[in-house]
Coordinates of C-alpha atoms in Angstrom, one line a residue:
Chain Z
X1 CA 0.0 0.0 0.0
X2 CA 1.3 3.6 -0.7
X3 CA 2.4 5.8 2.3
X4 CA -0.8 8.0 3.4
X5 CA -0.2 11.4 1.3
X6 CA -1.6 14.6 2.4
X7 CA -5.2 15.1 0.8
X8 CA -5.1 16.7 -2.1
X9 CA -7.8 19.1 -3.7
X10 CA -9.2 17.6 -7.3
X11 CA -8.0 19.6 -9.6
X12 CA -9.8 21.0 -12.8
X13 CA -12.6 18.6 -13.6
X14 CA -13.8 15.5 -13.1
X15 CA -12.5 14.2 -16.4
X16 CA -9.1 14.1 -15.0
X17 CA -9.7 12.3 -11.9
X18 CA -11.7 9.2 -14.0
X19 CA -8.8 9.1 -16.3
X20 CA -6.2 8.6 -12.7
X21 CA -9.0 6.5 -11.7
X22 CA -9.1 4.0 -14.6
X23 CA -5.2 4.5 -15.1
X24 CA -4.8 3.1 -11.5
X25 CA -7.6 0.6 -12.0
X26 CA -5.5 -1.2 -14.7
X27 CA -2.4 -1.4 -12.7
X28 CA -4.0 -2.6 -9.7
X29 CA -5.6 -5.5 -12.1
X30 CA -1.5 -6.2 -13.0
X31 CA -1.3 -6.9 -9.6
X32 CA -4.1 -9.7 -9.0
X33 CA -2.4 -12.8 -8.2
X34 CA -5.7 -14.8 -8.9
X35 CA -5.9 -15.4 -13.1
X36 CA -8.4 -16.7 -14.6
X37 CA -7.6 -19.5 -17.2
X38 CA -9.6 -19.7 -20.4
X39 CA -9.0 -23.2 -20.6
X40 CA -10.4 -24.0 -17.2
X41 CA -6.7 -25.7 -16.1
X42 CA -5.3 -24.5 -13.0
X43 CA -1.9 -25.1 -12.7
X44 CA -1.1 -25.7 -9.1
X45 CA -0.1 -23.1 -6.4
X46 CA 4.0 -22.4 -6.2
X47 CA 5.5 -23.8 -3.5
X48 CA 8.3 -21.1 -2.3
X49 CA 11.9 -21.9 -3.0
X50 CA 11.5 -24.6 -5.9
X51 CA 12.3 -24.1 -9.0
X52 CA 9.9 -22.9 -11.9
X53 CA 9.0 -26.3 -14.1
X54 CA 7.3 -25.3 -17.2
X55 CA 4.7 -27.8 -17.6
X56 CA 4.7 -30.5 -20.3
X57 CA 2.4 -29.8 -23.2
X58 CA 0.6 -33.2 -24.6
X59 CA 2.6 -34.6 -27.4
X60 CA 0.3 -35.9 -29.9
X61 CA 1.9 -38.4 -32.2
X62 CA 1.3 -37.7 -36.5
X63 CA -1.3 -39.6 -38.1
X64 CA -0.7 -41.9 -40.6
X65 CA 0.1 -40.2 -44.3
X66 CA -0.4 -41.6 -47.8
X67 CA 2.2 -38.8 -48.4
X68 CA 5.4 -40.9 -46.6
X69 CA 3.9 -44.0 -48.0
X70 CA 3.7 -43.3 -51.5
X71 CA 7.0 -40.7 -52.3
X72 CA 6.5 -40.1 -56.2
X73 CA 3.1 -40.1 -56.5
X74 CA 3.5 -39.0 -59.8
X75 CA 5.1 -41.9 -60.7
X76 CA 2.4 -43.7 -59.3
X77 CA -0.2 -42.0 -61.1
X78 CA 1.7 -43.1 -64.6
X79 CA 1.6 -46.5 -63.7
X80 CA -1.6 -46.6 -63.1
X81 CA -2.7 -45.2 -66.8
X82 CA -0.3 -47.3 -68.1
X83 CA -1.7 -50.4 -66.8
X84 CA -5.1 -49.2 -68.4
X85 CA -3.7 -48.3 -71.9
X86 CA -1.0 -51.2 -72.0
X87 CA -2.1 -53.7 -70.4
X88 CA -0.4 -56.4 -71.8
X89 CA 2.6 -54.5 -71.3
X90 CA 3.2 -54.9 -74.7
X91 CA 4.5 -51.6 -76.2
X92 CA 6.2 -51.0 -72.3
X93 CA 8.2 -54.0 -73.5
X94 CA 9.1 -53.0 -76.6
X95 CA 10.9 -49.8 -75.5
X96 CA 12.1 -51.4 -72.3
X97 CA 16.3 -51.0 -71.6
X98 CA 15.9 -54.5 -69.9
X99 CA 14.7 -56.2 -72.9
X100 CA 17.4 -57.2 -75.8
X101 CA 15.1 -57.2 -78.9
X102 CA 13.8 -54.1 -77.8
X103 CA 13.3 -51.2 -80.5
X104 CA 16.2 -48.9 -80.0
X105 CA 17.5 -45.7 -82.0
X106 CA 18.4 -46.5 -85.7
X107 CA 15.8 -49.0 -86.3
X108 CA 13.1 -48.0 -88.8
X109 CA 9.6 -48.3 -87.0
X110 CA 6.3 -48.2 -88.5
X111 CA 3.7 -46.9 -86.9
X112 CA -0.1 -47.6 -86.9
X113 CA -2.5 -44.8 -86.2
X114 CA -6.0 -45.1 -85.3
X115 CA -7.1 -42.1 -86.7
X116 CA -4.5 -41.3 -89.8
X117 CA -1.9 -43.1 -92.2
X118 CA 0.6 -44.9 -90.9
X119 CA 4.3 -43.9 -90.4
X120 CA 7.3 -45.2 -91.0
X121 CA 10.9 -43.7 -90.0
X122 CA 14.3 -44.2 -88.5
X123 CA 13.9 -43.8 -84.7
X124 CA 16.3 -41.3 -84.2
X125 CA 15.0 -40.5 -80.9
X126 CA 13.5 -42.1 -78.4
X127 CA 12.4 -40.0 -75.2
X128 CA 11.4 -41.5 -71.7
X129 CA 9.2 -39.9 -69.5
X130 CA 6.9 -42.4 -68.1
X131 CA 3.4 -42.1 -69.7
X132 CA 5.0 -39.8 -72.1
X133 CA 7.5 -41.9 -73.5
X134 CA 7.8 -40.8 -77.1
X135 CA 9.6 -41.8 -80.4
X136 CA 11.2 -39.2 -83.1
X137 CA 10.8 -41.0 -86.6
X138 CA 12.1 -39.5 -89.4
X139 CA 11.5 -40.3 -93.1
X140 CA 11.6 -38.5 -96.8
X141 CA 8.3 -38.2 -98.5
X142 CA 9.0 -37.1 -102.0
X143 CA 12.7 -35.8 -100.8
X144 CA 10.8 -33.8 -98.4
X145 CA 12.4 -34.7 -94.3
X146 CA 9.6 -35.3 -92.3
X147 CA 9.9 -36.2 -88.8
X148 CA 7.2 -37.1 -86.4
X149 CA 6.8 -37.6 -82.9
X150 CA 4.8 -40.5 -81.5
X151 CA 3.6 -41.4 -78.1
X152 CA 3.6 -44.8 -77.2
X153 CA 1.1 -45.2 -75.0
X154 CA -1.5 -42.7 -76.6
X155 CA -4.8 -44.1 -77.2
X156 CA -4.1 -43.0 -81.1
X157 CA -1.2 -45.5 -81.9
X158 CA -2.8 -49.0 -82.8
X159 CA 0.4 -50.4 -83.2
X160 CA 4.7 -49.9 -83.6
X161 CA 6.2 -52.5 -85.4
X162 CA 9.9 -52.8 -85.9
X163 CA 10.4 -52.7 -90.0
X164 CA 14.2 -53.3 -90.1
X165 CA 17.3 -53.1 -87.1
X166 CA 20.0 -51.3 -87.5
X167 CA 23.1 -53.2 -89.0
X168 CA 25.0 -51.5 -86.4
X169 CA 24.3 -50.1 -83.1
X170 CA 24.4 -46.9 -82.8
X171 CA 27.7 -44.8 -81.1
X172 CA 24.9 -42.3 -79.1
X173 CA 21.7 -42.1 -78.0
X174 CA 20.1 -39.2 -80.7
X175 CA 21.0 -39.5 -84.1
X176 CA 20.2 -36.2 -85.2
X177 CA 23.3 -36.2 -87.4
X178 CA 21.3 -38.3 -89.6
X179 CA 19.4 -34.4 -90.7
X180 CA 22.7 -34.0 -92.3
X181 CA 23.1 -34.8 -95.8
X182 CA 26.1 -37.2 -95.3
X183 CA 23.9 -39.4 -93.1
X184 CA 20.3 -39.1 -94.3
X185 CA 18.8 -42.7 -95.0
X186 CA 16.7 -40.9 -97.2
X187 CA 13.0 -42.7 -98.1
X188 CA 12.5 -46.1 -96.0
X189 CA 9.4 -46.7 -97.9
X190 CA 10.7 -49.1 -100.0
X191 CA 12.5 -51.1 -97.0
X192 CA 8.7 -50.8 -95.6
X193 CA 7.2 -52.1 -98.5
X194 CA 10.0 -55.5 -98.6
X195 CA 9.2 -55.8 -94.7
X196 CA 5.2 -56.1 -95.6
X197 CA 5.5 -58.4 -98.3
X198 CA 7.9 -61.4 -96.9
X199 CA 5.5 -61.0 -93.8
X200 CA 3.0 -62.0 -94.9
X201 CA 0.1 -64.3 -93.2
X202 CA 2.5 -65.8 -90.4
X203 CA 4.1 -63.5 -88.1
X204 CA 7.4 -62.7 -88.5
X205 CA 10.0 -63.0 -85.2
X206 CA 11.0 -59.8 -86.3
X207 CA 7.7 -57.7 -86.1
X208 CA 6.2 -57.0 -82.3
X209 CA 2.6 -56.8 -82.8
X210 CA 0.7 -55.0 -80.7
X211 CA -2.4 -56.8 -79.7
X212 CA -5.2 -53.9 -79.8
X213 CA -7.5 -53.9 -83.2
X214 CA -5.1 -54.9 -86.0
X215 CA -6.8 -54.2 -89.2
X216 CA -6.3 -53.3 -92.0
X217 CA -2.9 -51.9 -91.2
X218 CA -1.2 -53.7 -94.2
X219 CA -3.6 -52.6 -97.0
X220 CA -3.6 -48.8 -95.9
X221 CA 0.1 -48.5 -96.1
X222 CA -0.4 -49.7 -100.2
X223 CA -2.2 -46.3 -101.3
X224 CA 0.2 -44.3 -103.0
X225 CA 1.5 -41.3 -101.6
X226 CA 1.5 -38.1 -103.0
Chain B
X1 CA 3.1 2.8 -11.4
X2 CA 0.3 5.4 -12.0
X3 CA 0.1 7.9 -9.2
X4 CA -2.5 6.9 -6.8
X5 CA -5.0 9.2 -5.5
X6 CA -5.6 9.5 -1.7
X7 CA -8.4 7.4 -0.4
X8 CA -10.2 10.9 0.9
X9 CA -10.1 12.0 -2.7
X10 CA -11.8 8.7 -4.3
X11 CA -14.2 8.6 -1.4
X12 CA -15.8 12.0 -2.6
X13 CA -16.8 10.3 -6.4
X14 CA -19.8 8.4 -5.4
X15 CA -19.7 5.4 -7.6
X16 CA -22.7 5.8 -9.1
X17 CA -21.6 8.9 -10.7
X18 CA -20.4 7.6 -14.1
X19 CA -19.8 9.8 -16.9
X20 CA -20.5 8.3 -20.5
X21 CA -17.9 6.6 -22.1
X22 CA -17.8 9.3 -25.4
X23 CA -17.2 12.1 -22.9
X24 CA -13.6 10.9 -21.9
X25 CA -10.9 11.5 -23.4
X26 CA -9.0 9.2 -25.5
X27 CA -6.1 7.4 -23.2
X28 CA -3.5 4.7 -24.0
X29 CA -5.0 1.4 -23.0
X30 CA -2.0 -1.0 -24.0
X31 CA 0.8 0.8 -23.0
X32 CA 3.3 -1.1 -20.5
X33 CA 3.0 1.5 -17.6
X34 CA -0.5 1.9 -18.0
X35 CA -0.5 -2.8 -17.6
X36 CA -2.8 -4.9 -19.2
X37 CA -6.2 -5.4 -18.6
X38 CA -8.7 -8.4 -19.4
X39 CA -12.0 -6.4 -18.9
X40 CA -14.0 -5.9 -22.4
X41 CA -12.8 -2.8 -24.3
X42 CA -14.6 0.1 -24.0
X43 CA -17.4 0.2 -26.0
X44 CA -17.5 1.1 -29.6
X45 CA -19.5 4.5 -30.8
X46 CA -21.2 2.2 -33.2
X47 CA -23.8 2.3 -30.5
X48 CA -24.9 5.6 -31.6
X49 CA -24.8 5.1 -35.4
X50 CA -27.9 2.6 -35.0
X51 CA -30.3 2.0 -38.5
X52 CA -33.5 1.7 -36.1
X53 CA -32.3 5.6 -35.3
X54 CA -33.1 6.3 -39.2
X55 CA -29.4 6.9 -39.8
X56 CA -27.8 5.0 -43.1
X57 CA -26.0 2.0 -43.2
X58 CA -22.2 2.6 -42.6
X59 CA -20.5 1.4 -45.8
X60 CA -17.2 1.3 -43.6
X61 CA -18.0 -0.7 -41.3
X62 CA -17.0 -3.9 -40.2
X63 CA -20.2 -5.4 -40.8
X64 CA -19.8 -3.4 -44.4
X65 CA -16.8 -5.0 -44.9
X66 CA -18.2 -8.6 -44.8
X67 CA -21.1 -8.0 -46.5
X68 CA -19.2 -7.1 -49.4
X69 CA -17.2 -10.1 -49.6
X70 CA -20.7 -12.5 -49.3
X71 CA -20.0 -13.1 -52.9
X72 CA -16.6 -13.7 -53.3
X73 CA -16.1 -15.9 -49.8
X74 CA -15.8 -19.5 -50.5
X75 CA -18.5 -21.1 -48.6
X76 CA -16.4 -24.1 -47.3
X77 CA -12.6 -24.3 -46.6
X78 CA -9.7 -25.4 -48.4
X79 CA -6.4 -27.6 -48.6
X80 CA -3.0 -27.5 -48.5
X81 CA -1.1 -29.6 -50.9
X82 CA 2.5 -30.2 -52.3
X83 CA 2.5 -29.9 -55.9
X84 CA 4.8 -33.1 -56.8
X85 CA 4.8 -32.7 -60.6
X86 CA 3.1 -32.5 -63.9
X87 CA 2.2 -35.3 -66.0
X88 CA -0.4 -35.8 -68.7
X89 CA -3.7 -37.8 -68.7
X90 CA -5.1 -39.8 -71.6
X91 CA -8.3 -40.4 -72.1
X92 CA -8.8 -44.0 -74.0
X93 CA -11.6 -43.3 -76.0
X94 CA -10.5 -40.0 -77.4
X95 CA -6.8 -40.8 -77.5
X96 CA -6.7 -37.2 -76.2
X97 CA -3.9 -35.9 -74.1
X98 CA -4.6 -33.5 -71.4
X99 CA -1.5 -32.2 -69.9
X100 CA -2.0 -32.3 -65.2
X101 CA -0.3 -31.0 -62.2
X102 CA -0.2 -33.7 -59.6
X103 CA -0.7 -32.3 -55.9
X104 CA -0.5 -34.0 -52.8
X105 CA -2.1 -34.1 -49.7
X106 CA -0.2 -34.7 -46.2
X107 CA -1.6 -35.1 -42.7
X108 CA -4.0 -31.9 -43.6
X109 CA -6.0 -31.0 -40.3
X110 CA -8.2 -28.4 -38.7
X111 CA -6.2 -26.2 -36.2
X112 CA -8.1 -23.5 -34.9
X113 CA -11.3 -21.2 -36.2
X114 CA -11.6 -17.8 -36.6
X115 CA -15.0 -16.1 -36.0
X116 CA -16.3 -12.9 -36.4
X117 CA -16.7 -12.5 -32.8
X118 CA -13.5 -12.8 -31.6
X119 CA -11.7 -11.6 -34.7
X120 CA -13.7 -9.9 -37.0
X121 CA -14.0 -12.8 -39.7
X122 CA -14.8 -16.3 -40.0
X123 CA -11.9 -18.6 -41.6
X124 CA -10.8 -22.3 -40.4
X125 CA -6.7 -22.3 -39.9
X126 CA -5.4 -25.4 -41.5
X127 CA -2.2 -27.4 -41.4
X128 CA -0.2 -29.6 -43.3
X129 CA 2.4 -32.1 -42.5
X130 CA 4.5 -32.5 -39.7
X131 CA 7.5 -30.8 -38.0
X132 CA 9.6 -32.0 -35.3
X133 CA 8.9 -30.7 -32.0
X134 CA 12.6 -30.1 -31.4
X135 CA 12.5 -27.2 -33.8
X136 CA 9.1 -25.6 -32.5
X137 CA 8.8 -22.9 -30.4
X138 CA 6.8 -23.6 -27.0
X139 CA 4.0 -21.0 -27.9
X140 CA 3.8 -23.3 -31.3
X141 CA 3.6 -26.2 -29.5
X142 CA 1.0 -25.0 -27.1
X143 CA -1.5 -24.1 -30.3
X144 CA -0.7 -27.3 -31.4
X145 CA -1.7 -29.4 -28.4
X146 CA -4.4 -27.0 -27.4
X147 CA -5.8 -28.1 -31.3
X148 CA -5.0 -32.0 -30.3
X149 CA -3.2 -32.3 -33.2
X150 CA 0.5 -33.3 -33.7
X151 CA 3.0 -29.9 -35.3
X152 CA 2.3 -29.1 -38.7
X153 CA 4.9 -28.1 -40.8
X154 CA 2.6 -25.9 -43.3
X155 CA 0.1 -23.7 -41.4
X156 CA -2.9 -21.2 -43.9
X157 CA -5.7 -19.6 -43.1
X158 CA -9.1 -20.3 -45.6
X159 CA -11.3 -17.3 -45.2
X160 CA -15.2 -18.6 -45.4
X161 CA -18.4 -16.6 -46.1
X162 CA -20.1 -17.6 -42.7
X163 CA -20.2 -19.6 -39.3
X164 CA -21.6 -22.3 -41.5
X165 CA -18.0 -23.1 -43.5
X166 CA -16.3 -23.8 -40.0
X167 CA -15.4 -26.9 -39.2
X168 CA -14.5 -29.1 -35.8
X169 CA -10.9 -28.5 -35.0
X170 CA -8.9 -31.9 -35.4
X171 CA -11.0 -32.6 -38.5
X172 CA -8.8 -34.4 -41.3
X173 CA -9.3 -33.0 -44.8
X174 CA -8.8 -35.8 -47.8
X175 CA -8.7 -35.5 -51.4
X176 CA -12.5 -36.3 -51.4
X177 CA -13.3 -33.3 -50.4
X178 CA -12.7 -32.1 -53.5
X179 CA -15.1 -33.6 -56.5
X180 CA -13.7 -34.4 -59.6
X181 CA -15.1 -31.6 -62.1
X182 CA -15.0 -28.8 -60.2
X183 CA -12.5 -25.7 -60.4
X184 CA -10.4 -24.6 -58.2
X185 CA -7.9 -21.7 -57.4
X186 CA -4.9 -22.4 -56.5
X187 CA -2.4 -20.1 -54.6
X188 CA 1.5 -20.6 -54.4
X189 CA 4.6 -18.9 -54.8
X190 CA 6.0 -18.9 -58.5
X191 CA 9.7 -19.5 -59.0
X192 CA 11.6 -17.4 -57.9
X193 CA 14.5 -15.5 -60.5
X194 CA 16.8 -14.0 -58.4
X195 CA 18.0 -10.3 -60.1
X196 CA 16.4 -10.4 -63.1
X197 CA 17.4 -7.5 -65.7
X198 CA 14.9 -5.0 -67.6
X199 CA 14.5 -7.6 -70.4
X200 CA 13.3 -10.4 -67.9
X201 CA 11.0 -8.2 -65.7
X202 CA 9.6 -5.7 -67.6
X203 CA 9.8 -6.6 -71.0
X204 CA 11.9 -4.2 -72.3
X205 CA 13.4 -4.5 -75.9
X206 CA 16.7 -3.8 -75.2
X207 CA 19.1 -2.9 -77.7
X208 CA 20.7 -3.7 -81.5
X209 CA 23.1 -6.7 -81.1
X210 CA 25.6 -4.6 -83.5
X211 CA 25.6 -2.0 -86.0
X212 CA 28.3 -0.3 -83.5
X213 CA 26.5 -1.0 -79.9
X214 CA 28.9 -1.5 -77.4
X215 CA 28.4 -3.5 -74.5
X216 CA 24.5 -2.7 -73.7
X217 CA 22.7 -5.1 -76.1
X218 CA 20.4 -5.8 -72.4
X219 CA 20.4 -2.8 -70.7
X220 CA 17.5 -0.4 -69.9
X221 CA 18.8 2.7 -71.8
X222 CA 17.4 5.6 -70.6
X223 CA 15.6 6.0 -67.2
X224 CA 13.1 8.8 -68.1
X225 CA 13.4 12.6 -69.9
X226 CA 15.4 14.9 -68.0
X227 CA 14.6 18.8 -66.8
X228 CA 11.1 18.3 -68.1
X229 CA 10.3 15.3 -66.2
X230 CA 11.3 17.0 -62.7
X231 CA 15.3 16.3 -63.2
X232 CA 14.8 12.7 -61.3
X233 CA 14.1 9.4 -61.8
X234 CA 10.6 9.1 -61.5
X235 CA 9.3 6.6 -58.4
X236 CA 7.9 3.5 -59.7
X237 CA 10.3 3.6 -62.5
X238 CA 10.7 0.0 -63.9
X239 CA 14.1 -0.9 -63.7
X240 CA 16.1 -4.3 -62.7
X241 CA 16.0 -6.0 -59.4
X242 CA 14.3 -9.0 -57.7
X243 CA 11.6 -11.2 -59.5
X244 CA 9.5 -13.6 -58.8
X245 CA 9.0 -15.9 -55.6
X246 CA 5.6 -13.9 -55.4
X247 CA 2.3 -15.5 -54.5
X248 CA 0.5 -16.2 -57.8
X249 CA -3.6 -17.3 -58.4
X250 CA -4.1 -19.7 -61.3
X251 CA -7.8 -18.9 -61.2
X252 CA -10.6 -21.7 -62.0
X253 CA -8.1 -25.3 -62.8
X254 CA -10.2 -28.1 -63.1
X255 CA -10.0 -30.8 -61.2
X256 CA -9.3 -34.0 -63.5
X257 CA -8.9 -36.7 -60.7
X258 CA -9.1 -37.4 -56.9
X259 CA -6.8 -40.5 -55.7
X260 CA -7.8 -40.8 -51.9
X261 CA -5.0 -43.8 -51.8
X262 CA -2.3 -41.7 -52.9
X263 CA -3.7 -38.9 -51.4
X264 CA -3.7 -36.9 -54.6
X265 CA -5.3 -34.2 -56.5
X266 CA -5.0 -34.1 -60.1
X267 CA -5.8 -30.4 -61.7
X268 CA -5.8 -29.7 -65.0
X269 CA -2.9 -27.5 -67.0
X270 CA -0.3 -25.9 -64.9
X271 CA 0.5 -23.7 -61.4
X272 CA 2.6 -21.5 -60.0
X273 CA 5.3 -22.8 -57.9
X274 CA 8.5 -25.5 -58.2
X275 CA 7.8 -28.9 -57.6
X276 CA 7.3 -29.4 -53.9
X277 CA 6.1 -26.4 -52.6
X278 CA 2.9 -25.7 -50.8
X279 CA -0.7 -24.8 -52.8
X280 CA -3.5 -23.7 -51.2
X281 CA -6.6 -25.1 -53.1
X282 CA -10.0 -23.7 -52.7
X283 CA -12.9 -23.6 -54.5
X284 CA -13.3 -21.2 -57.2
X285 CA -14.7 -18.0 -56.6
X286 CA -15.4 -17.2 -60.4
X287 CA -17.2 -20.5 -60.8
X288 CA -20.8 -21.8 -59.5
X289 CA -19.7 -23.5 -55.8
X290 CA -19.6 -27.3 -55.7
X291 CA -22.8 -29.4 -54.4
X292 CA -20.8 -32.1 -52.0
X293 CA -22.9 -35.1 -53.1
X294 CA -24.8 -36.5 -50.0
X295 CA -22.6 -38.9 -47.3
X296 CA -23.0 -42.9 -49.0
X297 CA -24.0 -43.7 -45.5
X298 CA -27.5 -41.7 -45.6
X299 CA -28.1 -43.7 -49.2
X300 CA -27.3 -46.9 -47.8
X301 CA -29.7 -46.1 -44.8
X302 CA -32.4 -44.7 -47.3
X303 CA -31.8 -47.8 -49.4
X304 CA -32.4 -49.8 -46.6
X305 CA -35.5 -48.3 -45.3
X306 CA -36.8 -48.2 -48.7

């Protein structure tokens, strides 16, 4: 309590004494040593002389997560699309590093469209990105280079068949020397039409067939380009 | 500590004499020597600015305020996700390719609600992930515990339009609670470029790579007209300096597919952000809000009664 001052006369109005009223008012309340707790926990009273313990907080352990169990969900997310538009496995196959008579870069492809005329090329490409995996072929229609990208797995492609392996295997991975004059195979047409005639009824061990709706692809690669 | 009046003095002020709170004068309230005080604030002089009085509506107001944003508030809250990648989605019948981000859901909870009462507007905190308590602050910890959840790593606010878009604190938010179909917003920080130069930022042209120019084929050239301009540099002039690592909207992406196993959402196109930072999804303002199709346990029950 303060010391006991000598009364002092109000000075000017009222105004000022409410102010030193509610001023004094709020430091009193600094002073309560009851608090009231919002979350209705009251910590126990201090004992003198012991030291301050914070008190422990409740350590909730995390919940299970898809996110630690699946990493690359991504990845995931591919494989599930592919195992809808392949799923044989199939075309996966024929691309894969794993398999030795797989269709690599320098190999001439043909490719079977649903929607379109075929294609036939030397892979001079062959990009891997999961569902996205997709194949560069290149070819010369009427001394015209033409090169077309293909995805493997779209819905489009009916089928890839490999026309003709490369003598030799190739020194790097894309062969776009072969743009160059000096390298150019130039028109695989012919090589296409040779591969379609000695195939024939039976199926060659050459040609990888792709299993979805095979028709027709033979006779539409006989109308004459323009 | 404030003066204190002699007990003779106080006596005289009956306490019934009470003079209205608009007469006083204006005093610091939070002000260390003045303490702290948990008694309601002093009344607001709304109270005299009432409609039943005949007076207009205040248009700057706090009540204003949220009534402008009814339209634009999201009824329900969002989600935090990591965007893990983009990919593309075919559709086997069409053969067509649509090209998707891939985001990814972690541990996403209900940590606290705002409400209008206590803070002026209603939004549901969320959080995402976890952290190590180790590396938490105790007041951290404390919100985290008082929620009953374990320490999130990724913490957001979701504004909502009303009391009705809060949810229960603890509440775990899936992918399912977003349909497939709908659009979304999504909010993150684009990549970030460092310095970038006038080119980058603001599109300048820049300059002739030869025909004489030496050694400012990028720069900005001039940076404004001279006496007539004010002799200065303009402010606001565009010139080089930091870009990017801003928040960015990518209003109204559709969502393409919900994964509840993964714990993915796939949205349509692109988003700001590198690959692994934190979205916040809600639904689209710009777009009619979602109808949650009704719980499979009511159709089951209505089956059964049926």
């Amino acid at each position: 309590m303060a010391s006991i001052t000598p009364t002092l006369r109000p000075l000017a109005c009222s105004k000022s004494i409410l102010r030193r009223i509610r001023q004094q008012n709020t430091a009193v309340r600094s002073m309560m040593t009851t608090t009231y707790h919002r979350t209705g926990f009251v910590p126990p009273p201090p004992i003198p002389g012991a030291p301050h313990v914070l008190r422990k907080l409740k350590a909730i352990a995390p919940l299970p997560s898809a996110a630690n169990k699946i990493k690359d969900p991504v990845k995931a997310f591919q494989d599930d699309q592919i195992s809808v538009l392949d799923p044989t496995g199939a075309r996966t196959h024929l691309f894969s590093r794993k398999n030795p008579e797989s269709a690599k870069q320098g190999d001439i492809l043909l490719v079977r469209l649903k929607n379109g005329d075929p294609f036939a090329g030397v892979c001079i490409n062959i990009r891997r990105q999961g569902i996205d995996t997709g194949i560069l072929l290149r070819n010369q229609l009427t001394r015209v280079g033409v090169e077309m990208w293909y995805k493997i797995y779209s819905p489009n492609v009916e089928g890839i068949e490999v026309v003709q392996r490369a003598g030799k295997r190739a020194r790097r991975e894309r062969l776009t020397y072969m743009r160059k004059p000096k390298h150019d195979r130039g028109s695989v047409q012919n090589i296409v039409l040779q591969y379609q005639r000695t195939r024939g009824p039976a199926s060659g061990s050459t040609a990888v067939k792709v299993q979805e709706g095979l028709k027709g692809g033979r006779r539409k690669s006989k109308k004459g380009r323009k | 500590m404030a003066p204190k009046l002699p007990i003779s003095c106080r006596a005289h002020l009956n306490p019934s004499f009470i003079l209205p709170d608009a007469f006083l004068p204006l005093t610091a309230k939070r002000g260390v020597k003045y303490g702290w005080t948990t008694a309601p604030a002093r009344s607001k002089p709304n109270r005299f600015n009432q409609q039943s009085a005949g007076l207009p509506e205040l248009s700057m107001s706090p009540a204003a305020a949220l009534k402008r944003k009814d339209f634009t508030l999201p009824l329900r809250t969002g989600a935090l996700a990591v965007k893990k990648g983009m990919t593309a989605l075919y559709d086997p019948e069409t053969g067509k390719r649509t090209p998707c981000t891939v985001l990814q859901l972690d541990r996403v909870q209900v940590i606290a609600n705002k409400t209008r009462k206590n803070h002026g507007y209603f939004a549901v905190q969320i959080g995402a992930g976890w952290k190590h308590p180790s590396v938490l602050t105790r007041p951290l910890l404390g919100q985290f515990s008082h929620a009953g959840v374990a320490p999130k790593r990724f913490v957001a606010e979701f504004r909502v339009k009303n009391a009705e878009g809060l949810l229960e604190v603890g509440q775990v938010i899936g992918p399912e609670w977003f349909i497939e179909g709908q659009f979304v917003d999504a909010r993150a920080n684009c990549l970030g470029k460092g310095f970038a130069g006038g080119m980058k930022r603001w599109n300048f042209k820049g300059q002739p790579a030869s025909h004489g120019n030496s050694r400012n084929h990028r720069t900005m050239g001039s940076s404004g007209a001279s006496q007539g301009s004010g002799s200065r540099v303009l402010p606001g002039k565009k010139m080089p300096g930091n870009m990017g690592g801003q928040r960015v909207t990518t209003q109204n992406v559709k969502v393409l597919r919900i994964d509840t196993e993964k714990g993915i959402v796939v949205l349509n196109g692109c988003i700001a952000g590198p690959d692994g930072c934190i979205v916040k999804l809600q639904d689209a303002i710009k777009k009619p809000w979602p109808v949650m199709p009704p719980p499979v346990e009511a159709v089951k029950e209505a089956a059964v009664t049926v």
